Amino acid sequence: MTILIAALLVVLALTLLYHKLAYWAWTTPGAIALGWWWQAGGSGDVVRFTTVAIVFAVAAIGLGVPMVRRVLVSWWILRLVKPMLPRIGNTERIALEAGTVWWDGDLFSGDPNWRKLLDFKLKDLSPRERAFLDGPVEELCAMVKEWEVVQAGDLSPETWAFIKQNGFFGMIIPEKYGGLGFSAAAHSAVVVKLASRSVTAAVTVMVPNSLGPAELILHYGTDQQKQHYLPRLARGEDIPCFALTGPEAGSDAAATQSVGIVCRQTFRGEDVLGMRLTWRKRYITLGPVATVIGLAFRLRDPDGLLGGDEDLGITCALIPADCPGIDIGKRHDPMGVPFHVGPNTGDNVFVPLEYIIGGRETAGQGWKMLMESLAAGRSISLPALSVASAQVSTRLVGAYGTVREQFDTPIGRFEGIEEPLALIGGLTYIMNAARKLTAGAVDAGQRPSVPSAIVKAYLTESMRKVVNAAMDIRAGAAICRGPRNVLAHAYQAVPIGITVEGANILTRSMIIYGQGAIRCHPFVQDEMRAAAEGDVPTFDRAFFGHIGHVASNAARSLLLGLTRGRLMRAPVGGTVKSSFGEFTRMSAAFALVSDVAMGTLGGRLKRREKITGRLADALAWMYLGSATLKQFVDQGQPTRDLPLVQYGCAHALHEIQTALVGVLDNLPNRLAALALRPVIFPLGARYRPPNDRLGGAVARGLLEDREARLALTSDIYLPPPDEPGLGKLEMALDHAVAALTVETKIRDAVRAGLLDRAAGDVLVEQALEAGIITEEERQKVMDADEVRDEVIQVDAFDPDTFPCSRPSGTGGGWGG
């Protein structure tokens, strides 16, 4: 009976912890259980029972009454903990305070509110935005052919004019300043469609609408700056670039050696208070053609002309590109993709203080501007470009797997091809779901700094996997460049997406978890701030709230681990009901492992980048998995997409598990890791990657289900059917599908012994002579074979024109 009561009390305690009632979980059942145990062991010794009860009562008062606890416990803990906490510099503090906490906070809590996510409505495109996509964007896509752009080394003058005249540079600029005033969702959709046609055109358009002068002026500029620059930027009269990266300051942009000295000097005939600027920048997109430079630099006032500190900090200013002392116009060659990017330098360039974005009052606030802008800006451009490459790959290999035959069988039927096909389809579904969700958050007024870093890093990494898999399927046809090969340009652009706007290695190992652990955690930021300020009441609330948080997540992780998440009530029914419980289980496990890592490593965790990288993996795949579930539910749980969402969830859960196992295997405190493992994985690490059956279902959907394939790739530009590459491949697919029933009829006749085995054309003629097929059916097969033969060809060049096809400057213009 004693064992039974003890077991029931343990279950009661775990249940209370699961519901975050940590105080009652540990005091009431704990006191009764220990008292009962002591009494049972002491043959009814009332004194012992009373003693134990008093001890627990005193402990409950000491820990449960805040005023007493602050004096007896919290003050001492604060003194002990303060030296262990990481020191946060000013630049790190600004980065941490930039942006907002959104769904990432729920995932970090260990108990995400799924109803909150599912009730969040994504903004639909307006009729004006839809008309722009169907009109000017389609026209621009029809104007550019990436192979020709690469050969010329630039977009044509007609294309540049079209981009400017139709407001592509002003998508984020409000209509009152002459811009289009589009939503983040529309901005993202435009980049997806453009990037599916031309990476060069997409980068040219997306950079002025991302982190740059327009974004900074819009949020921080003076009225005079807005009135002057925004209409000119929207019309394309001014071409902007933003000069942040330099030889000495790449990922650590705050370490810039670009400097401005406050001084008085003559400017345009007048003596003015201004800045003398010196800088060296590189990798500046649109720099070679820019007319106005957004410049980040450290501003100093050695003579005290502004009456404040000598080092004012990072500052952002707008510098006309024709100012004396500026050297600009040279170009880098980014993997043979000929968008304009290059270095620029300034040597003693003098401009008035009014050129600072926001005026002289915002001197030294540039780092804050950049961090707040990046919190939203990373959500759009590169995720959209990644999705474009993934959707093009999906559309291409889905058709190619049916049209291309080997051993008289479409290659998509081979299991060796099924595997990369499934990866392509599954990741494309996940990527688009995350793209739309994050853009929707920006439209809702969020500045989702952690989710934006997640989609930048993990969508570009997924792009690499998808494009590589598509290259493997296309094989020889994928490695021969030319008008027929649309994959080559995406393949060349992959390293660019992975590198810019924060290299993925840094983003994964330092930004996602480094910011998330402090920003998204419900207690850590308050603990750090209170400890630094010696604020005992605030520290007390945060610290003991944190203790209860850890206990609740330990109980939740154990109970959901034992039940595979079934204990949690799902927010919806249907085929993915159980997945919500499994992601909640992983959220609790992640939160617990994260707290133990922070607790055992303290400030050293900041330098254990392999561990923080794995924790970032877990957080990122929780976000991507939850986006996958939301998209499926939002679309009414269509049966056609079920294999895709099941593949996405299985892939995400396995990635999360792999990341957490990696943390436990490498946590320096082996005792903590040993204690955690049975709580996190009470039945073992049992999540597996998508199995062959599920992968086969995804692959068949791409090959056989036209509706599913079109839905998965609906955001890209579809070339006309007479254009080499994707256009002709789509036409070939239509012919192949039309001939499929006829070819099946002929194969069945061979198996039945009605026809002898023979080469393709001969066999078709025999089938016609034997009356197995009609003349009309014969023509369908012949048409399909003719088109099939055309689309499997690769480009070849005459010797005198061949050098122009090379990716570097050996002929055919810059980059051609």
PDB file of N, CA and C in Angstrom, residues 631-688:
ATOM      1  N   GLN A 631       0.893  25.214 -42.297  1.00  0.00           N
ATOM      2  CA  GLN A 631       0.523  25.312 -43.706  1.00  0.00           C
ATOM      3  C   GLN A 631      -0.481  24.231 -44.080  1.00  0.00           C
ATOM      4  N   PHE A 632      -0.241  23.018 -43.622  1.00  0.00           N
ATOM      5  CA  PHE A 632      -1.128  21.906 -43.946  1.00  0.00           C
ATOM      6  C   PHE A 632      -2.526  22.127 -43.368  1.00  0.00           C
ATOM      7  N   VAL A 633      -2.595  22.571 -42.125  1.00  0.00           N
ATOM      8  CA  VAL A 633      -3.895  22.820 -41.490  1.00  0.00           C
ATOM      9  C   VAL A 633      -4.582  24.019 -42.142  1.00  0.00           C
ATOM     10  N   ASP A 634      -3.838  25.082 -42.405  1.00  0.00           N
ATOM     11  CA  ASP A 634      -4.420  26.277 -43.031  1.00  0.00           C
ATOM     12  C   ASP A 634      -5.047  25.960 -44.391  1.00  0.00           C
ATOM     13  N   GLN A 635      -4.462  25.015 -45.118  1.00  0.00           N
ATOM     14  CA  GLN A 635      -4.957  24.667 -46.445  1.00  0.00           C
ATOM     15  C   GLN A 635      -6.042  23.596 -46.410  1.00  0.00           C
ATOM     16  N   GLY A 636      -6.521  23.263 -45.192  1.00  0.00           N
ATOM     17  CA  GLY A 636      -7.617  22.321 -45.077  1.00  0.00           C
ATOM     18  C   GLY A 636      -7.195  20.857 -45.082  1.00  0.00           C
ATOM     19  N   GLN A 637      -5.926  20.584 -44.764  1.00  0.00           N
ATOM     20  CA  GLN A 637      -5.389  19.228 -44.719  1.00  0.00           C
ATOM     21  C   GLN A 637      -5.692  18.438 -46.003  1.00  0.00           C
ATOM     22  N   PRO A 638      -5.249  18.951 -47.160  1.00  0.00           N
ATOM     23  CA  PRO A 638      -5.538  18.260 -48.424  1.00  0.00           C
ATOM     24  C   PRO A 638      -4.841  16.902 -48.485  1.00  0.00           C
ATOM     25  N   THR A 639      -5.554  15.904 -48.958  1.00  0.00           N
ATOM     26  CA  THR A 639      -5.004  14.548 -49.035  1.00  0.00           C
ATOM     27  C   THR A 639      -3.776  14.485 -49.918  1.00  0.00           C
ATOM     28  N   ARG A 640      -3.758  15.279 -50.971  1.00  0.00           N
ATOM     29  CA  ARG A 640      -2.628  15.234 -51.906  1.00  0.00           C
ATOM     30  C   ARG A 640      -1.318  15.615 -51.235  1.00  0.00           C
ATOM     31  N   ASP A 641      -1.392  16.452 -50.182  1.00  0.00           N
ATOM     32  CA  ASP A 641      -0.178  16.919 -49.517  1.00  0.00           C
ATOM     33  C   ASP A 641       0.196  16.093 -48.297  1.00  0.00           C
ATOM     34  N   LEU A 642      -0.592  15.084 -47.960  1.00  0.00           N
ATOM     35  CA  LEU A 642      -0.322  14.317 -46.744  1.00  0.00           C
ATOM     36  C   LEU A 642       1.072  13.689 -46.746  1.00  0.00           C
ATOM     37  N   PRO A 643       1.517  13.045 -47.834  1.00  0.00           N
ATOM     38  CA  PRO A 643       2.888  12.507 -47.802  1.00  0.00           C
ATOM     39  C   PRO A 643       3.941  13.589 -47.581  1.00  0.00           C
ATOM     40  N   LEU A 644       3.705  14.775 -48.130  1.00  0.00           N
ATOM     41  CA  LEU A 644       4.676  15.851 -47.977  1.00  0.00           C
ATOM     42  C   LEU A 644       4.772  16.319 -46.530  1.00  0.00           C
ATOM     43  N   VAL A 645       3.633  16.499 -45.871  1.00  0.00           N
ATOM     44  CA  VAL A 645       3.676  16.978 -44.490  1.00  0.00           C
ATOM     45  C   VAL A 645       4.177  15.880 -43.565  1.00  0.00           C
ATOM     46  N   GLN A 646       3.847  14.622 -43.834  1.00  0.00           N
ATOM     47  CA  GLN A 646       4.380  13.531 -43.028  1.00  0.00           C
ATOM     48  C   GLN A 646       5.891  13.423 -43.189  1.00  0.00           C
ATOM     49  N   TYR A 647       6.366  13.591 -44.405  1.00  0.00           N
ATOM     50  CA  TYR A 647       7.809  13.587 -44.657  1.00  0.00           C
ATOM     51  C   TYR A 647       8.459  14.755 -43.908  1.00  0.00           C
ATOM     52  N   GLY A 648       7.858  15.934 -44.006  1.00  0.00           N
ATOM     53  CA  GLY A 648       8.422  17.106 -43.343  1.00  0.00           C
ATOM     54  C   GLY A 648       8.494  16.942 -41.840  1.00  0.00           C
ATOM     55  N   CYS A 649       7.424  16.420 -41.228  1.00  0.00           N
ATOM     56  CA  CYS A 649       7.418  16.227 -39.777  1.00  0.00           C
ATOM     57  C   CYS A 649       8.437  15.174 -39.352  1.00  0.00           C
ATOM     58  N   ALA A 650       8.484  14.065 -40.077  1.00  0.00           N
ATOM     59  CA  ALA A 650       9.451  13.015 -39.745  1.00  0.00           C
ATOM     60  C   ALA A 650      10.876  13.535 -39.852  1.00  0.00           C
ATOM     61  N   HIS A 651      11.142  14.282 -40.914  1.00  0.00           N
ATOM     62  CA  HIS A 651      12.486  14.837 -41.109  1.00  0.00           C
ATOM     63  C   HIS A 651      12.829  15.816 -39.991  1.00  0.00           C
ATOM     64  N   ALA A 652      11.891  16.691 -39.645  1.00  0.00           N
ATOM     65  CA  ALA A 652      12.144  17.696 -38.609  1.00  0.00           C
ATOM     66  C   ALA A 652      12.357  17.045 -37.248  1.00  0.00           C
ATOM     67  N   LEU A 653      11.507  16.096 -36.874  1.00  0.00           N
ATOM     68  CA  LEU A 653      11.637  15.434 -35.569  1.00  0.00           C
ATOM     69  C   LEU A 653      12.963  14.687 -35.467  1.00  0.00           C
ATOM     70  N   HIS A 654      13.371  14.047 -36.546  1.00  0.00           N
ATOM     71  CA  HIS A 654      14.653  13.345 -36.509  1.00  0.00           C
ATOM     72  C   HIS A 654      15.817  14.329 -36.390  1.00  0.00           C
ATOM     73  N   GLU A 655      15.741  15.465 -37.058  1.00  0.00           N
ATOM     74  CA  GLU A 655      16.788  16.475 -36.948  1.00  0.00           C
ATOM     75  C   GLU A 655      16.867  17.024 -35.520  1.00  0.00           C
ATOM     76  N   ILE A 656      15.711  17.267 -34.901  1.00  0.00           N
ATOM     77  CA  ILE A 656      15.691  17.758 -33.520  1.00  0.00           C
ATOM     78  C   ILE A 656      16.319  16.724 -32.591  1.00  0.00           C
ATOM     79  N   GLN A 657      15.905  15.480 -32.735  1.00  0.00           N
ATOM     80  CA  GLN A 657      16.446  14.412 -31.901  1.00  0.00           C
ATOM     81  C   GLN A 657      17.957  14.285 -32.082  1.00  0.00           C
ATOM     82  N   THR A 658      18.418  14.306 -33.317  1.00  0.00           N
ATOM     83  CA  THR A 658      19.850  14.208 -33.593  1.00  0.00           C
ATOM     84  C   THR A 658      20.608  15.340 -32.907  1.00  0.00           C
ATOM     85  N   ALA A 659      20.061  16.547 -32.953  1.00  0.00           N
ATOM     86  CA  ALA A 659      20.708  17.696 -32.329  1.00  0.00           C
ATOM     87  C   ALA A 659      20.788  17.527 -30.818  1.00  0.00           C
ATOM     88  N   LEU A 660      19.697  17.084 -30.179  1.00  0.00           N
ATOM     89  CA  LEU A 660      19.686  16.934 -28.724  1.00  0.00           C
ATOM     90  C   LEU A 660      20.588  15.793 -28.272  1.00  0.00           C
ATOM     91  N   VAL A 661      20.599  14.709 -29.024  1.00  0.00           N
ATOM     92  CA  VAL A 661      21.525  13.616 -28.705  1.00  0.00           C
ATOM     93  C   VAL A 661      22.963  14.114 -28.802  1.00  0.00           C
ATOM     94  N   GLY A 662      23.240  14.922 -29.804  1.00  0.00           N
ATOM     95  CA  GLY A 662      24.579  15.487 -29.955  1.00  0.00           C
ATOM     96  C   GLY A 662      24.980  16.350 -28.775  1.00  0.00           C
ATOM     97  N   VAL A 663      24.035  17.124 -28.244  1.00  0.00           N
ATOM     98  CA  VAL A 663      24.328  17.942 -27.058  1.00  0.00           C
ATOM     99  C   VAL A 663      24.630  17.036 -25.866  1.00  0.00           C
ATOM    100  N   LEU A 664      23.775  16.033 -25.637  1.00  0.00           N
ATOM    101  CA  LEU A 664      23.991  15.134 -24.499  1.00  0.00           C
ATOM    102  C   LEU A 664      25.307  14.370 -24.624  1.00  0.00           C
ATOM    103  N   ASP A 665      25.658  13.974 -25.829  1.00  0.00           N
ATOM    104  CA  ASP A 665      26.908  13.226 -26.022  1.00  0.00           C
ATOM    105  C   ASP A 665      28.135  14.082 -25.757  1.00  0.00           C
ATOM    106  N   ASN A 666      27.994  15.400 -25.862  1.00  0.00           N
ATOM    107  CA  ASN A 666      29.166  16.275 -25.774  1.00  0.00           C
ATOM    108  C   ASN A 666      29.098  17.282 -24.637  1.00  0.00           C
ATOM    109  N   LEU A 667      28.082  17.207 -23.794  1.00  0.00           N
ATOM    110  CA  LEU A 667      27.994  18.113 -22.657  1.00  0.00           C
ATOM    111  C   LEU A 667      29.148  17.834 -21.700  1.00  0.00           C
ATOM    112  N   PRO A 668      29.953  18.834 -21.364  1.00  0.00           N
ATOM    113  CA  PRO A 668      31.121  18.571 -20.504  1.00  0.00           C
ATOM    114  C   PRO A 668      30.759  17.956 -19.150  1.00  0.00           C
ATOM    115  N   ASN A 669      29.645  18.366 -18.575  1.00  0.00           N
ATOM    116  CA  ASN A 669      29.222  17.788 -17.293  1.00  0.00           C
ATOM    117  C   ASN A 669      28.547  16.449 -17.573  1.00  0.00           C
ATOM    118  N   ARG A 670      29.321  15.366 -17.478  1.00  0.00           N
ATOM    119  CA  ARG A 670      28.810  14.059 -17.858  1.00  0.00           C
ATOM    120  C   ARG A 670      27.727  13.565 -16.907  1.00  0.00           C
ATOM    121  N   LEU A 671      27.795  13.952 -15.629  1.00  0.00           N
ATOM    122  CA  LEU A 671      26.759  13.533 -14.689  1.00  0.00           C
ATOM    123  C   LEU A 671      25.413  14.133 -15.072  1.00  0.00           C
ATOM    124  N   ALA A 672      25.410  15.419 -15.454  1.00  0.00           N
ATOM    125  CA  ALA A 672      24.169  16.066 -15.877  1.00  0.00           C
ATOM    126  C   ALA A 672      23.628  15.411 -17.140  1.00  0.00           C
ATOM    127  N   ALA A 673      24.532  15.114 -18.079  1.00  0.00           N
ATOM    128  CA  ALA A 673      24.095  14.467 -19.315  1.00  0.00           C
ATOM    129  C   ALA A 673      23.518  13.090 -19.037  1.00  0.00           C
ATOM    130  N   LEU A 674      24.138  12.355 -18.139  1.00  0.00           N
ATOM    131  CA  LEU A 674      23.659  11.017 -17.785  1.00  0.00           C
ATOM    132  C   LEU A 674      22.282  11.082 -17.139  1.00  0.00           C
ATOM    133  N   ALA A 675      22.078  12.082 -16.284  1.00  0.00           N
ATOM    134  CA  ALA A 675      20.780  12.223 -15.621  1.00  0.00           C
ATOM    135  C   ALA A 675      19.698  12.673 -16.593  1.00  0.00           C
ATOM    136  N   LEU A 676      20.077  13.471 -17.579  1.00  0.00           N
ATOM    137  CA  LEU A 676      19.089  14.001 -18.522  1.00  0.00           C
ATOM    138  C   LEU A 676      18.566  12.950 -19.491  1.00  0.00           C
ATOM    139  N   ARG A 677      19.432  12.062 -19.936  1.00  0.00           N
ATOM    140  CA  ARG A 677      19.072  11.167 -21.027  1.00  0.00           C
ATOM    141  C   ARG A 677      17.790  10.371 -20.776  1.00  0.00           C
ATOM    142  N   PRO A 678      17.609   9.732 -19.607  1.00  0.00           N
ATOM    143  CA  PRO A 678      16.363   8.980 -19.411  1.00  0.00           C
ATOM    144  C   PRO A 678      15.122   9.872 -19.287  1.00  0.00           C
ATOM    145  N   VAL A 679      15.323  11.140 -18.957  1.00  0.00           N
ATOM    146  CA  VAL A 679      14.190  12.067 -18.891  1.00  0.00           C
ATOM    147  C   VAL A 679      13.799  12.526 -20.292  1.00  0.00           C
ATOM    148  N   ILE A 680      14.814  12.805 -21.116  1.00  0.00           N
ATOM    149  CA  ILE A 680      14.569  13.276 -22.475  1.00  0.00           C
ATOM    150  C   ILE A 680      14.120  12.129 -23.384  1.00  0.00           C
ATOM    151  N   PHE A 681      14.781  11.007 -23.254  1.00  0.00           N
ATOM    152  CA  PHE A 681      14.504   9.845 -24.110  1.00  0.00           C
ATOM    153  C   PHE A 681      14.241   8.610 -23.245  1.00  0.00           C
ATOM    154  N   PRO A 682      13.114   8.591 -22.514  1.00  0.00           N
ATOM    155  CA  PRO A 682      12.856   7.469 -21.599  1.00  0.00           C
ATOM    156  C   PRO A 682      12.720   6.127 -22.312  1.00  0.00           C
ATOM    157  N   LEU A 683      12.316   6.127 -23.569  1.00  0.00           N
ATOM    158  CA  LEU A 683      12.192   4.897 -24.344  1.00  0.00           C
ATOM    159  C   LEU A 683      13.275   4.799 -25.411  1.00  0.00           C
ATOM    160  N   GLY A 684      14.287   5.666 -25.300  1.00  0.00           N
ATOM    161  CA  GLY A 684      15.342   5.694 -26.301  1.00  0.00           C
ATOM    162  C   GLY A 684      15.064   6.733 -27.376  1.00  0.00           C
ATOM    163  N   ALA A 685      16.092   7.024 -28.163  1.00  0.00           N
ATOM    164  CA  ALA A 685      15.952   7.968 -29.276  1.00  0.00           C
ATOM    165  C   ALA A 685      15.330   7.226 -30.454  1.00  0.00           C
ATOM    166  N   ARG A 686      14.006   7.330 -30.584  1.00  0.00           N
ATOM    167  CA  ARG A 686      13.283   6.433 -31.487  1.00  0.00           C
ATOM    168  C   ARG A 686      12.780   7.089 -32.770  1.00  0.00           C
ATOM    169  N   TYR A 687      13.016   8.380 -32.920  1.00  0.00           N
ATOM    170  CA  TYR A 687      12.619   9.009 -34.181  1.00  0.00           C
ATOM    171  C   TYR A 687      13.582   8.596 -35.283  1.00  0.00           C
ATOM    172  N   ARG A 688      13.037   8.287 -36.429  1.00  0.00           N
ATOM    173  CA  ARG A 688      13.828   7.856 -37.570  1.00  0.00           C
ATOM    174  C   ARG A 688      13.575   8.796 -38.749  1.00  0.00           C
TER     175      ARG A 688
END
